[in-house]
Amino acid sequence: MKVQIAGIKDVSLIDVCGEPSLTIWFCGCNLKCPYCHNWRVAEVFESTCYSAELSEIYFAIESASSIVDYIHVTGGEPTEQVVQLQQIFEFAKSVGLRTSINTNCSNPSTIESLLRKELVDHLATDVKAPPDLMTGLPRDEALRYWRSFIKTLRLVREHDVILELRIPVLKYGAVGSELVASLKNYLMEALSTIEGVSKVDLVLNPILGPPVVDSVRNPEWCSKYAVPGMRDIELAEALVKPLYSRASTRLAQHASLIHLSP
Ligand code: SF4
């Protein structure tokens, strides 16, 4: 069987809470996030994606198994190739590795099936809120997506999986006070849903765009909302902390790249 991927990194130290992982980029995604810098992977560009035999992936996993602790799949959206995803996680478990998925949480039934089979140890996701601004979907679809996101967070709580929850930080001045108020309500719902999860890593994730990152799906959107300054990051932290009893936030690894406001 083949899987559409954009690449494999044999050893990564930044994808799973500082633990060494072998990371695989799955191609294809069902969202259209305007700030997506992996949009060629998401849209399965021929120049970016290729078909790999699962046997090649297994060989890479087995070769890395003495130096990494996790197999991490990201994308794109890995649940779009569910059969291959499950088989890769089953193989990883068979050689004694832990498993991690970076998902947009739009496919709760797939995540539930993997969780029931004890195939996911760590799940990373973004709070794409407000969903119509962040997902690039029409409002009705974006709101349906949000319900799937919350359903997935409930599953994470029920199965007590290690969770990395990334909170996108924008230029809040451009977002406007009404949307910031609505963002607070979405955050409140997400953070109250994960109360009780034993291990949560809350990450403030400044959304980047040109000139810091060239390749984004929608440069116009990014010139308006992306590359926040320190004041925006402080505002995001101030929004999050009162909403989550165990809040202790950190900045995403690439945050050092952001341009600070004067
Ligand atoms: S940011 Fe993630 S979820 Fe959004 S389009 Fe890109 S790959 Fe898909």
mmCIF file of N, CA, C and O in Angstrom, residues 30-110:
data_model
loop_
_atom_site.group_PDB
_atom_site.id
_atom_site.type_symbol
_atom_site.label_atom_id
_atom_site.label_comp_id
_atom_site.label_asym_id
_atom_site.label_seq_id
_atom_site.Cartn_x
_atom_site.Cartn_y
_atom_site.Cartn_z
ATOM 1 N N ASN A 30 -8.284 19.001 4.439
ATOM 2 C CA ASN A 30 -9.663 19.401 4.137
ATOM 3 C C ASN A 30 -9.971 20.846 4.545
ATOM 4 O O ASN A 30 -11.078 21.307 4.355
ATOM 5 N N LEU A 31 -9.005 21.557 5.132
ATOM 6 C CA LEU A 31 -9.222 22.968 5.476
ATOM 7 C C LEU A 31 -8.447 23.862 4.501
ATOM 8 O O LEU A 31 -7.643 23.369 3.702
ATOM 9 N N LYS A 32 -8.704 25.145 4.589
ATOM 10 C CA LYS A 32 -8.069 26.111 3.675
ATOM 11 C C LYS A 32 -7.502 27.287 4.479
ATOM 12 O O LYS A 32 -7.744 28.454 4.129
ATOM 13 N N CYS A 33 -6.836 26.998 5.570
ATOM 14 C CA CYS A 33 -6.375 28.086 6.448
ATOM 15 C C CYS A 33 -5.564 29.110 5.653
ATOM 16 O O CYS A 33 -4.609 28.732 4.954
ATOM 17 N N PRO A 34 -5.922 30.398 5.736
ATOM 18 C CA PRO A 34 -5.275 31.404 4.895
ATOM 19 C C PRO A 34 -3.797 31.602 5.217
ATOM 20 O O PRO A 34 -3.018 32.026 4.359
ATOM 21 N N TYR A 35 -3.401 31.280 6.448
ATOM 22 C CA TYR A 35 -2.008 31.479 6.864
ATOM 23 C C TYR A 35 -1.164 30.219 6.659
ATOM 24 O O TYR A 35 0.014 30.191 7.007
ATOM 25 N N CYS A 36 -1.775 29.161 6.092
ATOM 26 C CA CYS A 36 -1.075 27.874 5.981
ATOM 27 C C CYS A 36 0.228 28.038 5.191
ATOM 28 O O CYS A 36 0.222 28.515 4.062
ATOM 29 N N HIS A 37 1.345 27.649 5.813
ATOM 30 C CA HIS A 37 2.604 27.704 5.061
ATOM 31 C C HIS A 37 2.956 26.345 4.458
ATOM 32 O O HIS A 37 3.938 26.221 3.743
ATOM 33 N N ASN A 38 2.121 25.348 4.764
ATOM 34 C CA ASN A 38 2.294 24.026 4.133
ATOM 35 C C ASN A 38 1.203 23.797 3.097
ATOM 36 O O ASN A 38 0.765 22.668 2.879
ATOM 37 N N TRP A 39 0.724 24.867 2.456
ATOM 38 C CA TRP A 39 -0.452 24.742 1.585
ATOM 39 C C TRP A 39 -0.172 23.878 0.358
ATOM 40 O O TRP A 39 -1.088 23.245 -0.163
ATOM 41 N N ARG A 40 1.088 23.809 -0.071
ATOM 42 C CA ARG A 40 1.390 22.923 -1.218
ATOM 43 C C ARG A 40 1.270 21.457 -0.790
ATOM 44 O O ARG A 40 0.871 20.609 -1.574
ATOM 45 N N VAL A 41 1.627 21.191 0.466
ATOM 46 C CA VAL A 41 1.443 19.844 1.017
ATOM 47 C C VAL A 41 -0.057 19.578 1.166
ATOM 48 O O VAL A 41 -0.566 18.517 0.783
ATOM 49 N N ALA A 42 -0.778 20.573 1.673
ATOM 50 C CA ALA A 42 -2.229 20.427 1.886
ATOM 51 C C ALA A 42 -2.956 20.202 0.562
ATOM 52 O O ALA A 42 -3.924 19.447 0.496
ATOM 53 N N GLU A 43 -2.481 20.862 -0.498
ATOM 54 C CA GLU A 43 -3.170 20.745 -1.793
ATOM 55 C C GLU A 43 -2.521 19.706 -2.717
ATOM 56 O O GLU A 43 -2.826 19.642 -3.905
ATOM 57 N N VAL A 44 -1.627 18.909 -2.146
ATOM 58 C CA VAL A 44 -1.005 17.766 -2.832
ATOM 59 C C VAL A 44 -0.377 18.190 -4.171
ATOM 60 O O VAL A 44 -0.645 17.611 -5.233
ATOM 61 N N PHE A 45 0.474 19.218 -4.127
ATOM 62 C CA PHE A 45 1.205 19.630 -5.328
ATOM 63 C C PHE A 45 2.130 18.503 -5.784
ATOM 64 O O PHE A 45 2.831 17.902 -4.954
ATOM 65 N N GLU A 46 2.143 18.260 -7.095
ATOM 66 C CA GLU A 46 3.017 17.192 -7.627
ATOM 67 C C GLU A 46 4.481 17.465 -7.318
ATOM 68 O O GLU A 46 5.274 16.555 -7.130
ATOM 69 N N SER A 47 4.849 18.771 -7.284
ATOM 70 C CA SER A 47 6.249 19.124 -7.034
ATOM 71 C C SER A 47 6.644 18.882 -5.575
ATOM 72 O O SER A 47 7.827 18.887 -5.234
ATOM 73 N N THR A 48 5.656 18.684 -4.706
ATOM 74 C CA THR A 48 5.928 18.591 -3.262
ATOM 75 C C THR A 48 5.664 17.192 -2.709
ATOM 76 O O THR A 48 6.362 16.749 -1.799
ATOM 77 N N CYS A 49 4.646 16.516 -3.267
ATOM 78 C CA CYS A 49 4.205 15.244 -2.684
ATOM 79 C C CYS A 49 4.628 14.063 -3.551
ATOM 80 O O CYS A 49 4.784 14.205 -4.764
ATOM 81 N N TYR A 50 4.776 12.915 -2.934
ATOM 82 C CA TYR A 50 5.089 11.698 -3.677
ATOM 83 C C TYR A 50 4.459 10.497 -2.968
ATOM 84 O O TYR A 50 4.123 10.570 -1.783
ATOM 85 N N SER A 51 4.300 9.425 -3.733
ATOM 86 C CA SER A 51 3.755 8.192 -3.151
ATOM 87 C C SER A 51 4.893 7.362 -2.600
ATOM 88 O O SER A 51 5.843 7.060 -3.329
ATOM 89 N N ALA A 52 4.769 6.993 -1.350
ATOM 90 C CA ALA A 52 5.782 6.113 -0.751
ATOM 91 C C ALA A 52 5.110 4.806 -0.358
ATOM 92 O O ALA A 52 3.965 4.796 0.093
ATOM 93 N N GLU A 53 5.827 3.701 -0.566
ATOM 94 C CA GLU A 53 5.325 2.408 -0.099
ATOM 95 C C GLU A 53 5.386 2.388 1.428
ATOM 96 O O GLU A 53 6.345 2.894 2.027
ATOM 97 N N LEU A 54 4.365 1.774 2.045
ATOM 98 C CA LEU A 54 4.415 1.683 3.503
ATOM 99 C C LEU A 54 5.670 0.941 3.959
ATOM 100 O O LEU A 54 6.237 1.244 5.007
ATOM 101 N N SER A 55 6.136 -0.003 3.129
ATOM 102 C CA SER A 55 7.352 -0.743 3.522
ATOM 103 C C SER A 55 8.559 0.202 3.668
ATOM 104 O O SER A 55 9.394 0.016 4.545
ATOM 105 N N GLU A 56 8.606 1.270 2.824
ATOM 106 C CA GLU A 56 9.701 2.253 2.952
ATOM 107 C C GLU A 56 9.594 3.002 4.277
ATOM 108 O O GLU A 56 10.585 3.303 4.940
ATOM 109 N N ILE A 57 8.339 3.331 4.628
ATOM 110 C CA ILE A 57 8.111 4.062 5.891
ATOM 111 C C ILE A 57 8.509 3.164 7.065
ATOM 112 O O ILE A 57 9.169 3.611 8.009
ATOM 113 N N TYR A 58 8.112 1.880 6.983
ATOM 114 C CA TYR A 58 8.448 0.970 8.082
ATOM 115 C C TYR A 58 9.968 0.851 8.241
ATOM 116 O O TYR A 58 10.484 0.805 9.358
ATOM 117 N N PHE A 59 10.664 0.820 7.097
ATOM 118 C CA PHE A 59 12.128 0.706 7.165
ATOM 119 C C PHE A 59 12.695 1.939 7.883
ATOM 120 O O PHE A 59 13.575 1.826 8.744
ATOM 121 N N ALA A 60 12.177 3.129 7.512
ATOM 122 C CA ALA A 60 12.673 4.368 8.146
ATOM 123 C C ALA A 60 12.382 4.355 9.646
ATOM 124 O O ALA A 60 13.224 4.750 10.467
ATOM 125 N N ILE A 61 11.183 3.865 10.006
ATOM 126 C CA ILE A 61 10.815 3.836 11.432
ATOM 127 C C ILE A 61 11.719 2.870 12.195
ATOM 128 O O ILE A 61 12.254 3.197 13.255
ATOM 129 N N GLU A 62 11.907 1.699 11.628
ATOM 130 C CA GLU A 62 12.729 0.693 12.307
ATOM 131 C C GLU A 62 14.168 1.198 12.451
ATOM 132 O O GLU A 62 14.790 1.043 13.500
ATOM 133 N N SER A 63 14.669 1.867 11.413
ATOM 134 C CA SER A 63 16.048 2.368 11.460
ATOM 135 C C SER A 63 16.212 3.444 12.535
ATOM 136 O O SER A 63 17.277 3.571 13.135
ATOM 137 N N ALA A 64 15.148 4.234 12.743
ATOM 138 C CA ALA A 64 15.254 5.342 13.708
ATOM 139 C C ALA A 64 14.881 4.914 15.128
ATOM 140 O O ALA A 64 15.043 5.686 16.078
ATOM 141 N N SER A 65 14.372 3.682 15.274
ATOM 142 C CA SER A 65 13.756 3.314 16.555
ATOM 143 C C SER A 65 14.731 3.318 17.740
ATOM 144 O O SER A 65 14.303 3.425 18.885
ATOM 145 N N SER A 66 16.037 3.243 17.474
ATOM 146 C CA SER A 66 16.965 3.262 18.610
ATOM 147 C C SER A 66 17.321 4.691 19.032
ATOM 148 O O SER A 66 17.899 4.900 20.097
ATOM 149 N N ILE A 67 16.953 5.692 18.206
ATOM 150 C CA ILE A 67 17.327 7.071 18.574
ATOM 151 C C ILE A 67 16.135 8.003 18.789
ATOM 152 O O ILE A 67 16.307 9.120 19.258
ATOM 153 N N VAL A 68 14.939 7.580 18.438
ATOM 154 C CA VAL A 68 13.774 8.439 18.705
ATOM 155 C C VAL A 68 12.814 7.712 19.650
ATOM 156 O O VAL A 68 12.868 6.486 19.785
ATOM 157 N N ASP A 69 11.959 8.514 20.321
ATOM 158 C CA ASP A 69 10.956 7.925 21.216
ATOM 159 C C ASP A 69 9.574 7.906 20.574
ATOM 160 O O ASP A 69 8.714 7.140 20.981
ATOM 161 N N TYR A 70 9.379 8.815 19.613
ATOM 162 C CA TYR A 70 8.049 8.981 19.019
ATOM 163 C C TYR A 70 8.106 8.884 17.497
ATOM 164 O O TYR A 70 9.086 9.287 16.871
ATOM 165 N N ILE A 71 6.980 8.426 16.919
ATOM 166 C CA ILE A 71 6.672 8.666 15.507
ATOM 167 C C ILE A 71 5.625 9.760 15.502
ATOM 168 O O ILE A 71 4.575 9.632 16.147
ATOM 169 N N HIS A 72 5.921 10.846 14.805
ATOM 170 C CA HIS A 72 4.997 11.983 14.753
ATOM 171 C C HIS A 72 4.515 12.143 13.320
ATOM 172 O O HIS A 72 5.327 12.190 12.392
ATOM 173 N N VAL A 73 3.186 12.223 13.138
ATOM 174 C CA VAL A 73 2.660 12.479 11.795
ATOM 175 C C VAL A 73 2.005 13.844 11.788
ATOM 176 O O VAL A 73 1.297 14.224 12.710
ATOM 177 N N THR A 74 2.293 14.580 10.699
ATOM 178 C CA THR A 74 1.755 15.919 10.563
ATOM 179 C C THR A 74 1.381 16.098 9.103
ATOM 180 O O THR A 74 1.281 15.143 8.351
ATOM 181 N N GLY A 75 1.142 17.331 8.677
ATOM 182 C CA GLY A 75 0.734 17.464 7.276
ATOM 183 C C GLY A 75 0.782 18.897 6.816
ATOM 184 O O GLY A 75 1.594 19.678 7.291
ATOM 185 N N GLY A 76 -0.314 19.132 5.996
ATOM 186 C CA GLY A 76 -1.514 18.375 5.709
ATOM 187 C C GLY A 76 -2.293 17.894 6.941
ATOM 188 O O GLY A 76 -1.996 18.280 8.060
ATOM 189 N N GLU A 77 -3.269 17.054 6.647
ATOM 190 C CA GLU A 77 -4.093 16.482 7.705
ATOM 191 C C GLU A 77 -3.980 14.960 7.621
ATOM 192 O O GLU A 77 -4.541 14.328 6.727
ATOM 193 N N PRO A 78 -3.274 14.361 8.591
ATOM 194 C CA PRO A 78 -3.007 12.917 8.510
ATOM 195 C C PRO A 78 -4.257 12.049 8.480
ATOM 196 O O PRO A 78 -4.241 10.973 7.882
ATOM 197 N N THR A 79 -5.361 12.493 9.097
ATOM 198 C CA THR A 79 -6.547 11.620 9.135
ATOM 199 C C THR A 79 -7.209 11.492 7.761
ATOM 200 O O THR A 79 -8.120 10.673 7.590
ATOM 201 N N GLU A 80 -6.770 12.276 6.781
ATOM 202 C CA GLU A 80 -7.309 12.137 5.421
ATOM 203 C C GLU A 80 -6.834 10.832 4.756
ATOM 204 O O GLU A 80 -7.369 10.428 3.740
ATOM 205 N N GLN A 81 -5.782 10.209 5.300
ATOM 206 C CA GLN A 81 -5.312 8.908 4.780
ATOM 207 C C GLN A 81 -5.332 7.920 5.958
ATOM 208 O O GLN A 81 -4.296 7.482 6.453
ATOM 209 N N VAL A 82 -6.545 7.605 6.372
ATOM 210 C CA VAL A 82 -6.732 6.928 7.660
ATOM 211 C C VAL A 82 -6.175 5.505 7.684
ATOM 212 O O VAL A 82 -5.594 5.087 8.693
ATOM 213 N N VAL A 83 -6.321 4.771 6.596
ATOM 214 C CA VAL A 83 -5.860 3.375 6.607
ATOM 215 C C VAL A 83 -4.340 3.333 6.778
ATOM 216 O O VAL A 83 -3.789 2.610 7.617
ATOM 217 N N GLN A 84 -3.671 4.169 5.990
ATOM 218 C CA GLN A 84 -2.210 4.219 6.060
ATOM 219 C C GLN A 84 -1.746 4.715 7.441
ATOM 220 O O GLN A 84 -0.793 4.198 8.018
ATOM 221 N N LEU A 85 -2.470 5.714 7.947
ATOM 222 C CA LEU A 85 -2.117 6.275 9.262
ATOM 223 C C LEU A 85 -2.179 5.187 10.337
ATOM 224 O O LEU A 85 -1.244 5.018 11.129
ATOM 225 N N GLN A 86 -3.271 4.434 10.337
ATOM 226 C CA GLN A 86 -3.424 3.386 11.349
ATOM 227 C C GLN A 86 -2.312 2.338 11.218
ATOM 228 O O GLN A 86 -1.724 1.903 12.202
ATOM 229 N N GLN A 87 -2.011 1.968 9.983
ATOM 230 C CA GLN A 87 -0.994 0.918 9.809
ATOM 231 C C GLN A 87 0.387 1.412 10.254
ATOM 232 O O GLN A 87 1.166 0.670 10.836
ATOM 233 N N ILE A 88 0.679 2.679 9.981
ATOM 234 C CA ILE A 88 1.976 3.232 10.416
ATOM 235 C C ILE A 88 2.053 3.268 11.942
ATOM 236 O O ILE A 88 3.066 2.889 12.545
ATOM 237 N N PHE A 89 0.964 3.680 12.587
ATOM 238 C CA PHE A 89 0.971 3.712 14.058
ATOM 239 C C PHE A 89 1.061 2.292 14.629
ATOM 240 O O PHE A 89 1.742 2.065 15.629
ATOM 241 N N GLU A 90 0.380 1.339 14.002
ATOM 242 C CA GLU A 90 0.476 -0.043 14.488
ATOM 243 C C GLU A 90 1.908 -0.549 14.379
ATOM 244 O O GLU A 90 2.434 -1.185 15.290
ATOM 245 N N PHE A 91 2.563 -0.210 13.256
ATOM 246 C CA PHE A 91 3.946 -0.653 13.098
ATOM 247 C C PHE A 91 4.841 0.015 14.150
ATOM 248 O O PHE A 91 5.694 -0.637 14.767
ATOM 249 N N ALA A 92 4.627 1.329 14.352
ATOM 250 C CA ALA A 92 5.445 2.056 15.344
ATOM 251 C C ALA A 92 5.314 1.401 16.719
ATOM 252 O O ALA A 92 6.316 1.196 17.424
ATOM 253 N N LYS A 93 4.077 1.055 17.079
ATOM 254 C CA LYS A 93 3.863 0.407 18.383
ATOM 255 C C LYS A 93 4.566 -0.943 18.437
ATOM 256 O O LYS A 93 5.104 -1.334 19.472
ATOM 257 N N SER A 94 4.556 -1.649 17.308
ATOM 258 C CA SER A 94 5.160 -2.991 17.296
ATOM 259 C C SER A 94 6.673 -2.951 17.511
ATOM 260 O O SER A 94 7.263 -3.948 17.912
ATOM 261 N N VAL A 95 7.301 -1.797 17.228
ATOM 262 C CA VAL A 95 8.750 -1.700 17.487
ATOM 263 C C VAL A 95 9.023 -0.860 18.746
ATOM 264 O O VAL A 95 10.129 -0.392 18.973
ATOM 265 N N GLY A 96 7.982 -0.666 19.565
ATOM 266 C CA GLY A 96 8.169 -0.071 20.886
ATOM 267 C C GLY A 96 8.202 1.448 20.926
ATOM 268 O O GLY A 96 8.670 2.028 21.912
ATOM 269 N N LEU A 97 7.699 2.104 19.871
ATOM 270 C CA LEU A 97 7.718 3.575 19.865
ATOM 271 C C LEU A 97 6.372 4.135 20.291
ATOM 272 O O LEU A 97 5.333 3.471 20.181
ATOM 273 N N ARG A 98 6.400 5.373 20.759
ATOM 274 C CA ARG A 98 5.173 6.094 21.070
ATOM 275 C C ARG A 98 4.723 6.849 19.823
ATOM 276 O O ARG A 98 5.517 7.055 18.899
ATOM 277 N N THR A 99 3.456 7.255 19.817
ATOM 278 C CA THR A 99 2.905 7.847 18.599
ATOM 279 C C THR A 99 2.307 9.224 18.879
ATOM 280 O O THR A 99 1.725 9.465 19.932
ATOM 281 N N SER A 100 2.442 10.094 17.903
ATOM 282 C CA SER A 100 1.961 11.465 18.047
ATOM 283 C C SER A 100 1.350 11.920 16.732
ATOM 284 O O SER A 100 1.879 11.626 15.656
ATOM 285 N N ILE A 101 0.229 12.651 16.835
ATOM 286 C CA ILE A 101 -0.410 13.172 15.624
ATOM 287 C C ILE A 101 -0.650 14.670 15.770
ATOM 288 O O ILE A 101 -1.088 15.135 16.819
ATOM 289 N N ASN A 102 -0.311 15.399 14.728
ATOM 290 C CA ASN A 102 -0.688 16.804 14.629
ATOM 291 C C ASN A 102 -1.903 16.854 13.710
ATOM 292 O O ASN A 102 -1.797 16.526 12.526
ATOM 293 N N THR A 103 -3.049 17.209 14.264
ATOM 294 C CA THR A 103 -4.292 17.123 13.492
ATOM 295 C C THR A 103 -5.095 18.407 13.630
ATOM 296 O O THR A 103 -4.986 19.100 14.648
ATOM 297 N N ASN A 104 -5.935 18.692 12.616
ATOM 298 C CA ASN A 104 -6.826 19.853 12.754
ATOM 299 C C ASN A 104 -8.116 19.484 13.484
ATOM 300 O O ASN A 104 -8.980 20.328 13.683
ATOM 301 N N CYS A 105 -8.248 18.224 13.889
ATOM 302 C CA CYS A 105 -9.392 17.747 14.694
ATOM 303 C C CYS A 105 -10.720 17.828 13.953
ATOM 304 O O CYS A 105 -11.777 17.977 14.572
ATOM 305 N N SER A 106 -10.688 17.724 12.635
ATOM 306 C CA SER A 106 -11.944 17.765 11.867
ATOM 307 C C SER A 106 -12.548 16.379 11.701
ATOM 308 O O SER A 106 -13.657 16.254 11.197
ATOM 309 N N ASN A 107 -11.825 15.329 12.078
ATOM 310 C CA ASN A 107 -12.313 13.952 11.893
ATOM 311 C C ASN A 107 -12.354 13.200 13.221
ATOM 312 O O ASN A 107 -11.576 12.270 13.459
ATOM 313 N N PRO A 108 -13.289 13.575 14.120
ATOM 314 C CA PRO A 108 -13.293 12.937 15.438
ATOM 315 C C PRO A 108 -13.501 11.426 15.385
ATOM 316 O O PRO A 108 -12.948 10.703 16.219
ATOM 317 N N SER A 109 -14.253 10.920 14.392
ATOM 318 C CA SER A 109 -14.490 9.467 14.385
ATOM 319 C C SER A 109 -13.189 8.713 14.119
ATOM 320 O O SER A 109 -12.951 7.651 14.698
ATOM 321 N N THR A 110 -12.334 9.274 13.262
ATOM 322 C CA THR A 110 -11.038 8.628 13.014
ATOM 323 C C THR A 110 -10.163 8.675 14.266
ATOM 324 O O THR A 110 -9.536 7.680 14.653
#
